[in-house]
Amino acid sequence: MATSLSSTGSARLLTALARSSLLYSSFQSRSFHATAVCCKNRAARIRIGKGDKPLTYEQALHPHHIAHRKGWLSQHTSNLKGEQGAAERTVEDVFIRKFMFGTFHGCLANEVVIKRRGNVLVVCALMLQKMTPQRFYFFIGYSEALLSHFYKCPVKLEIQTLQEKAVYKYV
Amino acid sequence: MAAPLILRRELFSLVKILGGISQLGPRGLGACSNHRKCSQTRFELLQRPNSFFHTAAYLSSTPFPITVTDEPDTLFQKVVVLIKAHDRAVLDSYEFFATMAAKELGITMGKVFEPPKDIEKLTLLKSVHIYKKHRVQYEMRTHYRSIELLHVTGCTAQVYLEYIQRNLPEGLAMEVSKTAMEKIPDHILEPMWKDLPIDDKSSK
């Protein structure tokens, strides 16, 4: 009992000394310490925070988990060995994601999944129930018609609605 | 309230689909060239200008009429179906589906094996500006699966390939190579040296 008290007392002394010495040193010598900024990977990662930010499964897992714990958001054959057209598919995907984000403003619960089966473009999305079903049907029909016109191929939208976002963990 | 809307939309879309797909010919998918001994066909659907296509839950197609012709059917010694994908699990399930379909149709299967995967790696600079020592590596893996069918007729091969290709999942690519068997031409059937002694005797 007595020993532990004395040890904590000495620890407090030491920390106080250390703090004072640090302050003293900062006044004396200020050194500039440079590290390479890009040592850590920052792609598609949401950094750990206080614990109040909700993350979906897609956001919580990092890109090196693709094909192990994650699937693919855009499924087409042009990235396979000996296949053409990767750049065109990527540009189409980017446009479709921006289009969906804009048309269904504030309703997207998760990332849009784009699949290509033969000629057909299937766009799958999870939506929040923020609009009435009639508005949803109108927007679905409108986006299908518009995208079919743009890409000259059948575009199907497969929408599922949720009450609220599916949270995987808080970060 | 929402139900009659859904019904009307479905009916409308079905009518449009039937109108749209009637343009497709009977050999839309799985077309192969029967002229060469060993031909390679890639599974690629042409982009059709389907601007009026409105979606329904499933793509329904009208049944194609059965054509009967007198010309003899092509015989294939081997039909090799090579499937490429990024995902091994999808390849496993597709192989199970294809082998089951072949067994049900009574097609003799040859080797069903997995060729070794190909990994394409890219090494790029991690930063936008300088920091040459810090790089990032990306890789693209292509897994393969090969299914061999032995001694099939042209009709059987067409039906089987069409069924397989209609149910090909997204993200899978298929390459089909066919080895056809042809009848030996008549002028090669008899050996040439049978004629030669007669010629020599006549010349002498």
XYZ file of C-alpha atoms in Angstrom:
375
model
C 0.000 0.000 0.000
C 2.624 2.419 1.128
C 4.962 1.386 -1.684
C 2.324 1.906 -4.360
C 1.554 5.380 -3.022
C 5.194 6.351 -3.081
C 5.578 4.970 -6.648
C 2.648 7.012 -7.892
C 4.094 10.051 -6.141
C 7.424 9.531 -7.866
C 5.671 8.965 -11.172
C 3.852 12.278 -10.804
C 7.158 14.008 -10.016
C 8.728 12.480 -13.077
C 5.889 13.492 -15.388
C 5.956 17.028 -13.990
C 9.702 17.225 -14.582
C 9.285 15.841 -18.074
C 6.588 18.350 -18.954
C 8.661 21.240 -17.657
C 11.731 20.033 -19.519
C 9.692 19.681 -22.702
C 8.341 23.204 -22.347
C 11.816 24.446 -21.641
C 13.199 22.585 -24.679
C 10.454 23.881 -26.999
C 11.415 27.444 -26.108
C 15.063 26.662 -26.761
C 15.158 24.580 -29.958
C 12.360 24.210 -32.425
C 13.208 21.552 -34.960
C 11.375 20.916 -38.169
C 10.609 17.213 -38.602
C 9.651 16.105 -42.114
C 8.320 12.673 -43.041
C 7.136 11.490 -46.420
C 3.468 12.366 -46.357
C 2.328 9.367 -48.332
C 3.619 6.537 -46.168
C 0.121 5.398 -45.236
C -2.516 4.363 -47.758
C -5.537 6.630 -47.785
C -7.580 5.228 -50.682
C -11.252 4.471 -49.936
C -10.607 4.413 -46.189
C -12.580 6.216 -43.504
C -10.281 6.817 -40.561
C -11.228 5.789 -37.024
C -12.853 8.583 -35.066
C -14.776 9.102 -31.847
C -17.249 6.264 -32.398
C -20.330 8.202 -33.440
C -20.006 7.981 -37.254
C -22.058 5.104 -38.737
C -20.442 3.119 -41.552
C -21.959 0.682 -44.011
C -20.217 -2.654 -44.730
C -18.930 -1.231 -47.990
C -17.357 1.796 -46.325
C -16.001 -0.096 -43.320
C -13.862 -2.565 -45.301
C -10.729 -1.303 -47.001
C -9.876 -1.897 -50.697
C -7.387 -4.684 -49.995
C -10.366 -6.748 -48.770
C -11.905 -6.831 -52.244
C -12.315 -10.456 -53.407
C -11.727 -11.631 -49.831
C -14.439 -9.995 -47.739
C -15.920 -7.557 -50.255
C -17.458 -7.995 -53.662
C -17.201 -5.820 -56.715
C -19.330 -2.763 -57.317
C -19.043 -2.893 -61.071
C -19.106 -6.270 -62.826
C -18.048 -6.515 -66.440
C -15.628 -8.566 -68.472
C -13.345 -5.869 -69.849
C -10.750 -6.170 -67.059
C -10.148 -9.865 -67.736
C -7.037 -10.951 -69.592
C -7.428 -10.509 -73.324
C -10.621 -8.459 -73.195
C -11.109 -4.960 -74.586
C -13.062 -1.881 -73.643
C -12.070 -1.301 -69.996
C -11.816 2.471 -70.329
C -15.238 2.832 -71.987
C -16.910 0.714 -69.308
C -15.244 2.746 -66.562
C -16.413 6.034 -68.050
C -19.955 4.648 -68.386
C -19.858 3.497 -64.763
C -18.728 6.900 -63.504
C -21.501 8.619 -65.425
C -24.138 6.163 -64.199
C -23.086 6.622 -60.575
C -23.219 10.421 -60.840
C -26.562 10.195 -62.616
C -28.071 7.959 -59.932
C -26.695 10.140 -57.181
C -28.274 13.178 -58.782
C -31.641 11.704 -59.773
C -32.325 10.032 -56.443
C -30.950 12.874 -54.398
C -30.462 11.949 -50.745
C -32.158 8.574 -51.198
C -29.160 6.334 -51.865
C -28.451 4.094 -48.880
C -25.369 2.419 -50.308
C -23.164 2.385 -53.385
C -24.718 1.639 -56.763
C -23.871 -1.818 -58.171
C -23.568 -2.033 -61.959
C -23.732 -5.389 -63.742
C -23.417 -6.123 -67.440
C -25.064 -9.272 -68.695
C -24.607 -9.543 -72.442
C -26.122 -6.363 -73.816
C -28.111 -5.467 -70.732
C -26.918 -2.937 -68.151
C -28.376 -3.756 -64.741
C -28.110 -0.989 -62.164
C -28.866 -2.170 -58.626
C -29.331 0.315 -55.821
C -30.507 0.415 -52.234
C -32.748 3.382 -51.489
C -34.148 5.014 -48.397
C -37.912 5.504 -48.247
C -37.768 9.261 -48.538
C -40.194 9.647 -51.457
C -43.615 8.220 -52.208
C -43.692 5.022 -54.313
C -45.232 6.911 -57.241
C -42.278 9.300 -57.364
C -39.907 6.359 -57.131
C -41.592 4.624 -60.076
C -41.459 7.784 -62.105
C -37.757 8.283 -61.402
C -36.999 4.630 -62.157
C -38.796 4.811 -65.513
C -37.227 8.147 -66.355
C -33.670 6.989 -65.576
C -34.167 3.696 -67.448
C -35.452 5.475 -70.548
C -32.758 8.149 -70.462
C -29.868 5.733 -69.869
C -31.158 3.389 -72.598
C -31.125 6.330 -74.984
C -27.595 7.322 -73.978
C -26.004 3.903 -74.158
C -28.155 2.356 -76.887
C -28.661 -0.801 -74.878
C -31.335 -2.047 -72.477
C -30.848 -0.584 -69.013
C -32.678 -2.156 -66.071
C -32.911 -0.655 -62.626
C -33.339 -2.955 -59.651
C -34.199 -0.912 -56.597
C -34.740 -2.090 -53.037
C -35.876 0.282 -50.351
C -34.988 0.420 -46.678
C -36.298 2.387 -43.761
C -32.818 3.623 -42.852
C -29.196 2.923 -43.740
C -27.840 -0.490 -42.765
C -25.072 0.273 -40.311
C -22.201 -2.224 -40.009
C -20.177 -0.438 -37.366
C -19.632 2.935 -35.729
C -16.276 4.616 -36.170
C -53.052 2.357 -54.805
C -49.592 1.328 -55.877
C -50.684 -2.176 -57.066
C -52.679 -1.138 -60.206
C -49.793 1.134 -61.179
C -47.357 -1.784 -60.932
C -49.667 -4.058 -62.956
C -50.120 -1.502 -65.705
C -46.396 -0.862 -65.883
C -45.596 -4.577 -66.072
C -48.151 -5.156 -68.846
C -46.917 -2.163 -70.788
C -43.321 -3.266 -70.474
C -44.125 -6.876 -71.466
C -45.885 -5.663 -74.617
C -42.885 -3.549 -75.531
C -40.450 -6.423 -74.890
C -42.392 -8.824 -77.114
C -42.425 -6.179 -79.804
C -38.701 -5.560 -79.424
C -37.434 -9.146 -79.320
C -39.405 -10.383 -82.314
C -36.679 -8.760 -84.420
C -34.092 -11.253 -83.140
C -33.344 -14.074 -85.615
C -33.311 -17.762 -84.635
C -29.511 -17.892 -84.452
C -28.957 -14.815 -82.378
C -26.705 -16.454 -79.820
C -24.010 -19.053 -80.059
C -23.404 -18.560 -83.766
C -20.473 -20.586 -85.045
C -18.748 -20.904 -88.383
C -19.088 -24.441 -89.650
C -16.655 -24.059 -92.508
C -13.279 -24.391 -90.825
C -11.871 -27.425 -89.108
C -10.965 -25.593 -85.907
C -12.817 -22.381 -85.264
C -12.794 -20.027 -82.333
C -15.819 -17.943 -81.479
C -16.075 -15.282 -78.856
C -19.282 -14.732 -76.959
C -20.196 -11.157 -77.873
C -23.693 -9.816 -78.371
C -23.922 -6.941 -80.830
C -25.179 -3.679 -79.415
C -28.731 -3.235 -80.646
C -30.348 0.199 -80.818
C -33.086 -0.593 -78.300
C -34.041 2.904 -77.330
C -37.638 1.957 -76.579
C -36.739 -0.916 -74.289
C -38.523 -0.713 -70.984
C -37.627 -3.166 -68.307
C -39.612 -5.844 -66.597
C -38.562 -8.330 -63.934
C -37.296 -10.971 -66.400
C -36.421 -10.951 -70.078
C -39.041 -13.116 -71.807
C -38.497 -14.213 -75.374
C -40.792 -15.793 -77.939
C -39.918 -19.459 -78.697
C -37.977 -19.861 -81.950
C -39.577 -22.013 -84.694
C -37.944 -25.415 -85.283
C -36.375 -25.662 -88.755
C -35.878 -29.015 -90.491
C -33.265 -29.231 -93.266
C -31.920 -32.072 -95.412
C -28.246 -31.110 -95.279
C -26.123 -33.264 -92.961
C -25.336 -31.933 -89.498
C -21.744 -30.897 -88.669
C -19.932 -33.245 -86.313
C -17.624 -31.881 -83.693
C -14.818 -33.969 -82.291
C -14.273 -31.549 -79.426
C -15.977 -28.406 -78.174
C -13.824 -26.576 -75.628
C -15.495 -23.899 -73.513
C -13.020 -21.670 -71.677
C -14.524 -19.395 -69.036
C -12.686 -16.447 -67.519
C -13.642 -14.578 -64.367
C -12.278 -12.535 -61.500
C -14.115 -14.576 -58.864
C -13.372 -18.250 -58.203
C -16.600 -18.910 -56.331
C -18.705 -17.790 -59.298
C -16.601 -19.999 -61.587
C -17.169 -23.010 -59.307
C -20.921 -22.566 -59.320
C -21.041 -21.989 -63.071
C -18.964 -25.105 -63.692
C -21.396 -27.107 -61.553
C -24.301 -25.695 -63.569
C -22.657 -26.402 -66.953
C -21.633 -29.951 -66.060
C -25.097 -30.719 -64.690
C -26.707 -29.364 -67.863
C -24.404 -31.488 -70.044
C -25.166 -34.589 -67.973
C -28.915 -34.006 -68.215
C -28.708 -33.521 -71.983
C -26.601 -36.672 -72.297
C -23.497 -34.980 -73.734
C -20.206 -36.822 -73.132
C -17.862 -34.649 -71.107
C -14.105 -34.684 -71.541
C -11.756 -32.920 -69.151
C -13.170 -30.309 -66.778
C -10.138 -28.614 -65.262
C -8.821 -25.314 -64.005
C -5.932 -23.762 -65.955
C -3.565 -21.720 -63.742
C -4.630 -18.149 -63.010
C -3.098 -15.045 -64.574
C -2.147 -12.089 -62.400
C -1.515 -8.743 -64.100
C 0.346 -6.365 -61.769
C 0.796 -2.606 -62.034
C 3.224 -0.613 -59.928
C 2.382 3.087 -59.742
C 3.639 6.050 -57.786
C 1.666 6.565 -54.611
C 1.875 10.338 -54.615
C 0.847 12.922 -57.173
C 4.194 14.739 -56.978
C 7.707 13.322 -56.098
C 8.112 10.584 -53.406
C 9.554 8.130 -55.897
C 10.351 5.575 -53.214
C 6.712 5.104 -52.221
C 4.722 3.120 -54.713
C 1.401 1.335 -54.845
C 0.766 -2.023 -56.489
C -2.500 -3.117 -58.079
C -3.241 -6.508 -59.519
C -5.945 -8.022 -61.693
C -6.488 -11.735 -61.324
C -8.096 -13.805 -64.078
C -9.212 -17.308 -63.099
C -10.016 -19.868 -65.773
C -12.170 -22.966 -66.097
C -12.162 -25.281 -69.105
C -14.977 -27.648 -70.046
C -14.540 -30.138 -72.890
C -17.380 -31.824 -74.735
C -16.576 -34.819 -76.923
C -18.309 -36.070 -80.081
C -21.271 -33.694 -80.338
C -23.422 -32.845 -83.334
C -23.859 -29.285 -84.517
C -27.448 -29.039 -83.328
C -26.653 -30.364 -79.855
C -23.681 -28.040 -79.562
C -25.780 -25.064 -80.622
C -28.544 -25.816 -78.141
C -26.157 -26.486 -75.276
C -24.044 -23.410 -75.955
C -27.100 -21.211 -76.270
C -28.420 -22.450 -72.939
C -25.036 -21.977 -71.280
C -24.596 -18.496 -72.708
C -28.060 -17.256 -71.813
C -27.317 -18.092 -68.202
C -23.805 -16.679 -68.132
C -23.433 -14.515 -65.005
C -22.151 -10.954 -65.207
C -18.393 -10.584 -65.093
C -17.744 -13.904 -66.840
C -16.295 -14.184 -70.329
C -16.532 -17.291 -72.474
C -14.384 -18.496 -75.368
C -15.575 -21.450 -77.415
C -13.299 -23.443 -79.706
C -14.758 -26.200 -81.865
C -12.906 -28.958 -83.681
C -15.092 -30.165 -86.525
C -14.760 -33.510 -88.345
C -15.037 -33.580 -92.123
C -15.358 -36.417 -94.574
C -12.083 -37.195 -96.394
C -12.374 -35.984 -100.034
C -12.750 -38.790 -102.590
C -9.555 -38.090 -104.530
C -7.450 -38.822 -101.413
C -9.275 -42.043 -100.447
C -7.445 -44.287 -102.911
C -3.612 -44.321 -102.699
C -1.845 -42.900 -105.739
C 0.733 -45.709 -106.214
C -2.004 -48.063 -107.395
C -2.178 -46.170 -110.722
C 1.631 -45.855 -111.266
C 2.609 -49.488 -112.348
C -0.030 -49.409 -115.110
C 1.437 -46.114 -116.390
C 5.024 -47.482 -116.358
C 4.019 -50.631 -118.233
C 2.174 -48.595 -120.819
C 5.145 -46.214 -121.256
C 7.563 -49.164 -121.618
